[in-house]
PDB file of N, CA, C and O in Angstrom:
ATOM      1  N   UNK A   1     105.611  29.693  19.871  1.00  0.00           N
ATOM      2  CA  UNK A   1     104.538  28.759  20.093  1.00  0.00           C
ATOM      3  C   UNK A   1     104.883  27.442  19.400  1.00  0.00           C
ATOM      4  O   UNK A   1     104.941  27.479  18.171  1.00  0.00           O
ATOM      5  N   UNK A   2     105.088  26.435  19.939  1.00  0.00           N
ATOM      6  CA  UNK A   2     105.086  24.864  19.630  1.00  0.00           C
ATOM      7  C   UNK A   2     104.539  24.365  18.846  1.00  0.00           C
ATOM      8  O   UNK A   2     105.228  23.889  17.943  1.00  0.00           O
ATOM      9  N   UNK A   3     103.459  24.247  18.785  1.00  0.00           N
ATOM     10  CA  UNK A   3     102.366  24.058  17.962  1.00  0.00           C
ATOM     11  C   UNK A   3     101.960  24.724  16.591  1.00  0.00           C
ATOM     12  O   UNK A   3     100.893  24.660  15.980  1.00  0.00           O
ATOM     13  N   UNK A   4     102.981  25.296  16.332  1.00  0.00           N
ATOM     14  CA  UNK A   4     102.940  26.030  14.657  1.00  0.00           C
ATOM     15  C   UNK A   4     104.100  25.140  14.214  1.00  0.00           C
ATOM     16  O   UNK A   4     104.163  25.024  12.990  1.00  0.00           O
ATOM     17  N   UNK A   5     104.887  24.585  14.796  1.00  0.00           N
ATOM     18  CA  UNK A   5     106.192  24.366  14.320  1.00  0.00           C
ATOM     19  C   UNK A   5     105.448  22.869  13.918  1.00  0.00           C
ATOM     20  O   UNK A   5     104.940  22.297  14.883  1.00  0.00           O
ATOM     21  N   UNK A   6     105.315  22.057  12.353  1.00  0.00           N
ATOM     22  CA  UNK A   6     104.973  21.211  12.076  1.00  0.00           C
ATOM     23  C   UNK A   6     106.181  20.276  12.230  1.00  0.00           C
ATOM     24  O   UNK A   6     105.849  19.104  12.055  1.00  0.00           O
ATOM     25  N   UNK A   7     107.404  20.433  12.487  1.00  0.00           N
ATOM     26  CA  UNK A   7     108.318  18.983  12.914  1.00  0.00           C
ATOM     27  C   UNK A   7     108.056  17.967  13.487  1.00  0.00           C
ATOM     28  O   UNK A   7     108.501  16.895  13.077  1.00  0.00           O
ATOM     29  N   UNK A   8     107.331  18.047  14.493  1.00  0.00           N
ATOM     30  CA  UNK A   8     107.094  16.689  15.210  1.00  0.00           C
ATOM     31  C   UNK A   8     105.908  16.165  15.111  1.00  0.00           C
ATOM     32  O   UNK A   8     105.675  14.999  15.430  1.00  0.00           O
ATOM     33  N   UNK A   9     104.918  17.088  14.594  1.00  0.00           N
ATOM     34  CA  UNK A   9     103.310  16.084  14.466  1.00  0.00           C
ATOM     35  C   UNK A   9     103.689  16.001  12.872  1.00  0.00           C
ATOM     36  O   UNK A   9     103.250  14.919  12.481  1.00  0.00           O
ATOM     37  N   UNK A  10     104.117  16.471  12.141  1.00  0.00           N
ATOM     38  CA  UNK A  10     103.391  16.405  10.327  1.00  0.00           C
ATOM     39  C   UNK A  10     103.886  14.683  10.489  1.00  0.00           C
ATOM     40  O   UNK A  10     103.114  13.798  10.859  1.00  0.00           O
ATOM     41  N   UNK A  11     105.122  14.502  10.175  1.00  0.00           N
ATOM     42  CA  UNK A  11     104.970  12.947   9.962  1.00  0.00           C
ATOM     43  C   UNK A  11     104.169  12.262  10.626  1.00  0.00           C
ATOM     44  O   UNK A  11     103.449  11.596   9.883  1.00  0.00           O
ATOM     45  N   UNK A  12     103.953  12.114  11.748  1.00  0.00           N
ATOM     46  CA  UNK A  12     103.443  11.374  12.301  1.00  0.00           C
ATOM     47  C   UNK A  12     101.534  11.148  11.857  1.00  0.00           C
ATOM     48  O   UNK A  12     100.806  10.164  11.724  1.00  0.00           O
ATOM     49  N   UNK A  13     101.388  12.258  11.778  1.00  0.00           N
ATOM     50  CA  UNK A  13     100.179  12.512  11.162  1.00  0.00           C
ATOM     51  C   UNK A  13     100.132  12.043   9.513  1.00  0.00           C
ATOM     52  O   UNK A  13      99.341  11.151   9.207  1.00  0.00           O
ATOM     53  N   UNK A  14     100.936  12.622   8.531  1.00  0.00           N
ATOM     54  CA  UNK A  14     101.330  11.770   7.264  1.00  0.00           C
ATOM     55  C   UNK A  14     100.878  10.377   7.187  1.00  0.00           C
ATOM     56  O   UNK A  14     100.034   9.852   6.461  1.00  0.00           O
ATOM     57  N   UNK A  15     101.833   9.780   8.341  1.00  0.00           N
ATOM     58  CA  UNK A  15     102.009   8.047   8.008  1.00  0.00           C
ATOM     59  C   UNK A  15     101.210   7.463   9.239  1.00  0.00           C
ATOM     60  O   UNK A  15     101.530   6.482   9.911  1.00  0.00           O
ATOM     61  N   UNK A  16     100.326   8.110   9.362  1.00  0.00           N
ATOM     62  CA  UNK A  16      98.806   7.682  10.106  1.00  0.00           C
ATOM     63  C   UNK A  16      97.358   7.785   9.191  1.00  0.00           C
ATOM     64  O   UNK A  16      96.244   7.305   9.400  1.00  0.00           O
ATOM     65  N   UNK A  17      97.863   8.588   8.143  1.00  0.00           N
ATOM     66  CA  UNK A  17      96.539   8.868   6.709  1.00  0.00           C
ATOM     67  C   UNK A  17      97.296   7.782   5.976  1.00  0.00           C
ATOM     68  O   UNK A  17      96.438   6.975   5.618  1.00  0.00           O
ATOM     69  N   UNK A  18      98.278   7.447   5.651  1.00  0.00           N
ATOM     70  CA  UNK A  18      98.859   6.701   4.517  1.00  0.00           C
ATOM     71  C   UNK A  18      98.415   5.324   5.101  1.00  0.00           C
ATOM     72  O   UNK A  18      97.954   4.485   4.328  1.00  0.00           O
ATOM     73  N   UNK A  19      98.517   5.099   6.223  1.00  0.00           N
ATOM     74  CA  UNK A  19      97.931   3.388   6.801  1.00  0.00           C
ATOM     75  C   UNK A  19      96.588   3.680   6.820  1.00  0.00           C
ATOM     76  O   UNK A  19      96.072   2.740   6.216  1.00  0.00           O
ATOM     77  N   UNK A  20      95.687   4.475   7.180  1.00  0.00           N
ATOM     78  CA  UNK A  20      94.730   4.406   7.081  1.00  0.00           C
ATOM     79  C   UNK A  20      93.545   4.381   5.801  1.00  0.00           C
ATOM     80  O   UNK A  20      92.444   3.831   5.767  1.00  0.00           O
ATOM     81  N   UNK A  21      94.559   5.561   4.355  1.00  0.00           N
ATOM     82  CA  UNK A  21      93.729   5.039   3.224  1.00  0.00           C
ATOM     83  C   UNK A  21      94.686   3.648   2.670  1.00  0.00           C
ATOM     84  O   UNK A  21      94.359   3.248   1.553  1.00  0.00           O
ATOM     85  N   UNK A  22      95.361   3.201   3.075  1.00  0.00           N
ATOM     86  CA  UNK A  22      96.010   2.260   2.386  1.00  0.00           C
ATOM     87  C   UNK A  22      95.853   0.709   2.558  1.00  0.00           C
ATOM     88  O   UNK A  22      95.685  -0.192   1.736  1.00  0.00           O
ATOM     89  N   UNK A  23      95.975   0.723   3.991  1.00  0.00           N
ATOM     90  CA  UNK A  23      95.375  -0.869   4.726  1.00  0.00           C
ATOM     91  C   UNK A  23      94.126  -0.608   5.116  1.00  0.00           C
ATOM     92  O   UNK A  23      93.269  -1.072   4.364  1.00  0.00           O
ATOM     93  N   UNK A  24      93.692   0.056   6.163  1.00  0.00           N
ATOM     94  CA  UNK A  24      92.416  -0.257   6.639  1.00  0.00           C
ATOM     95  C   UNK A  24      91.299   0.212   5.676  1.00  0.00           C
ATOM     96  O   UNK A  24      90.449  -0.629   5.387  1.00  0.00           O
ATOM     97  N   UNK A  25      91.205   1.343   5.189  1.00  0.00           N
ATOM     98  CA  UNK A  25      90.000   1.171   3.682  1.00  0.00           C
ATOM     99  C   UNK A  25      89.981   0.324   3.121  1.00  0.00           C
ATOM    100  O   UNK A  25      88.825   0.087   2.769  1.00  0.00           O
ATOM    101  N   UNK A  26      90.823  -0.534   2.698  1.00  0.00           N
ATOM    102  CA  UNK A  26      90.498  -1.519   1.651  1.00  0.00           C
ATOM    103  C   UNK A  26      89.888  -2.681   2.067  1.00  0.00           C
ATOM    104  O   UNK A  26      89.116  -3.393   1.427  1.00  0.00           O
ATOM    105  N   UNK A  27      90.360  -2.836   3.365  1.00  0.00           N
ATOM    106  CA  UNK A  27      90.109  -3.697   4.150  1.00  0.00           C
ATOM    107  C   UNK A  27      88.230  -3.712   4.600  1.00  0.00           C
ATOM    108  O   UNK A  27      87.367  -4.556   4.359  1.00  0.00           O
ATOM    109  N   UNK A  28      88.174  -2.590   5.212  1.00  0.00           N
ATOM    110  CA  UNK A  28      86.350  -1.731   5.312  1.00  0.00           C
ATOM    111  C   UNK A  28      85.737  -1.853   4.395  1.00  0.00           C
ATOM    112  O   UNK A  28      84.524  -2.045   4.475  1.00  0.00           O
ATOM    113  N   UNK A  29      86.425  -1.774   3.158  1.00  0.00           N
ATOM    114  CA  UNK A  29      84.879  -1.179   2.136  1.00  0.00           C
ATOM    115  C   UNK A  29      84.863  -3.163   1.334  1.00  0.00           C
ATOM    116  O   UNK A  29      84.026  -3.584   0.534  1.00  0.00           O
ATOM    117  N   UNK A  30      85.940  -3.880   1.861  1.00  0.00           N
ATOM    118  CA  UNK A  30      85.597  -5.286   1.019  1.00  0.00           C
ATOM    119  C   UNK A  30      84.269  -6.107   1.584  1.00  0.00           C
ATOM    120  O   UNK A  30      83.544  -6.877   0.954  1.00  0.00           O
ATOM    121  N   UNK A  31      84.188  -5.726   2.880  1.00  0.00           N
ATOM    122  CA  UNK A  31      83.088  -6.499   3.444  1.00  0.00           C
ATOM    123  C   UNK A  31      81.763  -5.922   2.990  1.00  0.00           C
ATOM    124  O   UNK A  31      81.559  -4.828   2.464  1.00  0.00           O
ATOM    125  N   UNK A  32      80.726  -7.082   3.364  1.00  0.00           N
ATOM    126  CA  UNK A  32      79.582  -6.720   2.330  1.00  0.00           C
ATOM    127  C   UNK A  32      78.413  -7.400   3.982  1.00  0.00           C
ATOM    128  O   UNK A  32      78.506  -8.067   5.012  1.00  0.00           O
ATOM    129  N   UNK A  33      77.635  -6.765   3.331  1.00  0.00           N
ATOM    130  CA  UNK A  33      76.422  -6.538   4.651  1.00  0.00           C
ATOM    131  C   UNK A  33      75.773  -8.623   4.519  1.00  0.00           C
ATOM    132  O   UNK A  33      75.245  -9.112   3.520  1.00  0.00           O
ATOM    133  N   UNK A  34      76.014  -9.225   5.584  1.00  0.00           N
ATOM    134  CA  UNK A  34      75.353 -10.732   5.373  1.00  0.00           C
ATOM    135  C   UNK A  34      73.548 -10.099   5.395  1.00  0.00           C
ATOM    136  O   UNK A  34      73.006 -10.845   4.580  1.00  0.00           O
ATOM    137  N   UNK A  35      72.994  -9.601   5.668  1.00  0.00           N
ATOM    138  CA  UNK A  35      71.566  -9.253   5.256  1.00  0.00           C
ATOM    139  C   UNK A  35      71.349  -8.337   4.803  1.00  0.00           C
ATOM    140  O   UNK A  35      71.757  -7.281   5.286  1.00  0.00           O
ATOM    141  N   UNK A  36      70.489  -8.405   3.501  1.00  0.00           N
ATOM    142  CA  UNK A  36      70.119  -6.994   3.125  1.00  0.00           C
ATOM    143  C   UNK A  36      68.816  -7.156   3.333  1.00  0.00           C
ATOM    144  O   UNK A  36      68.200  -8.220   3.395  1.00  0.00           O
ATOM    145  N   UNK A  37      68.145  -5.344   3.511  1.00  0.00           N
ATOM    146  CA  UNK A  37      67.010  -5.542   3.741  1.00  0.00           C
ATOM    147  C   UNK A  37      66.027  -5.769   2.817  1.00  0.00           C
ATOM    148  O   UNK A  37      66.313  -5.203   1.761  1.00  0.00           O
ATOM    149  N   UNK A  38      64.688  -6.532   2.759  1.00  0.00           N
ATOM    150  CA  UNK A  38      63.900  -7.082   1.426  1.00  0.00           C
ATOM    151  C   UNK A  38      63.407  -5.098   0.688  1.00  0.00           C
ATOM    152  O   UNK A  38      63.490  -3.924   1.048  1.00  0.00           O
ATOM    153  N   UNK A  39      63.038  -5.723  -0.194  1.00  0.00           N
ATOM    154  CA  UNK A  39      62.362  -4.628  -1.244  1.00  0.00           C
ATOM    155  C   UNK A  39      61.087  -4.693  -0.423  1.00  0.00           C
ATOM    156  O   UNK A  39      60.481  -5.727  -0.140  1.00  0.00           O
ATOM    157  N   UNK A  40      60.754  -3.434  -0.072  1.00  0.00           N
ATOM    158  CA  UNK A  40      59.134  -3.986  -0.170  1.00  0.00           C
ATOM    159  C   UNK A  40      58.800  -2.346  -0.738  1.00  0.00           C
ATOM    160  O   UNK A  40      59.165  -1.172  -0.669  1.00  0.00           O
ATOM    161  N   UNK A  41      57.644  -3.450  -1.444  1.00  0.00           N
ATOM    162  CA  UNK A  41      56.505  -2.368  -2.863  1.00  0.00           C
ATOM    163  C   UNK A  41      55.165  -2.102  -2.110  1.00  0.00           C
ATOM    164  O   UNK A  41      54.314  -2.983  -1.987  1.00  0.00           O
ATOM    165  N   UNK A  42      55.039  -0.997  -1.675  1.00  0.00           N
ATOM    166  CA  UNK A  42      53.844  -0.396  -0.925  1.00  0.00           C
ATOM    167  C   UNK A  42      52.654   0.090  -1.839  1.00  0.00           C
ATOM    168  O   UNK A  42      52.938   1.032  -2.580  1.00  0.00           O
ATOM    169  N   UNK A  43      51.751  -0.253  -1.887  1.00  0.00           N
ATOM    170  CA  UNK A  43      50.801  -0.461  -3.009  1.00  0.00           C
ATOM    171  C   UNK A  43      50.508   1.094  -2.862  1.00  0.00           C
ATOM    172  O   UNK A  43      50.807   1.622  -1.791  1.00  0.00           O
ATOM    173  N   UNK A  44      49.877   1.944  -3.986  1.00  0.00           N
ATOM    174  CA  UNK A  44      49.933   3.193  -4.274  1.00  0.00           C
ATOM    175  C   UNK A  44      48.301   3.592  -3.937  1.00  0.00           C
ATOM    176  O   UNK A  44      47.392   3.306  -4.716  1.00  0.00           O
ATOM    177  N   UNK A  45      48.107   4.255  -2.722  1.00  0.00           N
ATOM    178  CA  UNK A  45      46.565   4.452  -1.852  1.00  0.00           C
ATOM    179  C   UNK A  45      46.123   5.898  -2.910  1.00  0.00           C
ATOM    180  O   UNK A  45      46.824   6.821  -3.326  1.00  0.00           O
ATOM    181  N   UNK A  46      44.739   5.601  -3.082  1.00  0.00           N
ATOM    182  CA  UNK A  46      44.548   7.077  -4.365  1.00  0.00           C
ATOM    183  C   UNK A  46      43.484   7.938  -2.512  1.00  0.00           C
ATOM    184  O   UNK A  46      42.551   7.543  -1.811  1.00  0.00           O
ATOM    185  N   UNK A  47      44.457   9.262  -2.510  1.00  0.00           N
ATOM    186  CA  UNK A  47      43.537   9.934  -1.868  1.00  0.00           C
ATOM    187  C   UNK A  47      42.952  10.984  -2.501  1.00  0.00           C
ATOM    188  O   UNK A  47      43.375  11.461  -3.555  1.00  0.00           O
ATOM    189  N   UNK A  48      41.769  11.457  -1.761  1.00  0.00           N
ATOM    190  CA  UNK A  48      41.423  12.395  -2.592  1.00  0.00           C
ATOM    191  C   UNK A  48      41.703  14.019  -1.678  1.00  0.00           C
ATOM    192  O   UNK A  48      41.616  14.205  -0.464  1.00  0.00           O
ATOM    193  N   UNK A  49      42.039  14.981  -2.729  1.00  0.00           N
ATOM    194  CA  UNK A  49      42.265  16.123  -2.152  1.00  0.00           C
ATOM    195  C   UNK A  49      41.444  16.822  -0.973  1.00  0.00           C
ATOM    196  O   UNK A  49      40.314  16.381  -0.769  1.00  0.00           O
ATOM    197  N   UNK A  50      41.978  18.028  -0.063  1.00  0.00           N
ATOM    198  CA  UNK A  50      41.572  18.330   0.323  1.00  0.00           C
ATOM    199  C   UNK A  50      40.801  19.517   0.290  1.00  0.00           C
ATOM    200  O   UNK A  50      41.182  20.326  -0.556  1.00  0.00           O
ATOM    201  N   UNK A  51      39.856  19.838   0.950  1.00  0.00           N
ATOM    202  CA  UNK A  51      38.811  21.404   0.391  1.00  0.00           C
ATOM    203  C   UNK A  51      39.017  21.798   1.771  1.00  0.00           C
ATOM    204  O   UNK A  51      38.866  21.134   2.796  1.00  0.00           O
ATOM    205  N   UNK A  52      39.451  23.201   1.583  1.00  0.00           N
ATOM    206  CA  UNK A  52      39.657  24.085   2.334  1.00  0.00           C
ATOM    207  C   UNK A  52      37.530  24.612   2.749  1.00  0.00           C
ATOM    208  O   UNK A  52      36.599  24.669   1.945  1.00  0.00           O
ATOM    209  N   UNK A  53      37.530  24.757   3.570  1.00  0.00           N
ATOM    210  CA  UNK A  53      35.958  25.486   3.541  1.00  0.00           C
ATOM    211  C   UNK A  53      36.772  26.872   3.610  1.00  0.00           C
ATOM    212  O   UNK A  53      37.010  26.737   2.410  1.00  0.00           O
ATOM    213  N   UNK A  54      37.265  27.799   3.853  1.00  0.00           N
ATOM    214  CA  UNK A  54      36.856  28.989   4.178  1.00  0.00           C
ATOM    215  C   UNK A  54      38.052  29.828   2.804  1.00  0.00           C
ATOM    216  O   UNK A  54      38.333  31.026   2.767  1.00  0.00           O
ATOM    217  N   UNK A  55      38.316  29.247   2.282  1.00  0.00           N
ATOM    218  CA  UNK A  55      38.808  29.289   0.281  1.00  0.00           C
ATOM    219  C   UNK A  55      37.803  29.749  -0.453  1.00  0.00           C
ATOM    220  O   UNK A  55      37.923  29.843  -1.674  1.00  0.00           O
TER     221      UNK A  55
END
């Protein structure tokens, strides 16, 4: 079976992770979002519990 025999995919696969954490991550994680979204503070509603009737 072909496909056990790692000769012809391992490198190729190797030096497809090595460009990928090497150039393009660094590259991805430098950019930064042009909008962030605002804070928003949702005022804290007091409810009151509920009563079961048949408790």
């Amino acid at each position: 079976m072909p496909q056990l025999n790692p000769g012809p995919w391992f490198t190729t696969m190797l030096i497809s992770w090595l460009v990928l954490s090497m150039v393009i991550q660094p590259k991805l994680l430098s950019f930064t979002p042009t909008t962030l979204p605002p804070h928003v503070i949702t005022p804290h509603t007091h409810t009151t519990p509920w009563t079961w009737p048949w408790t």
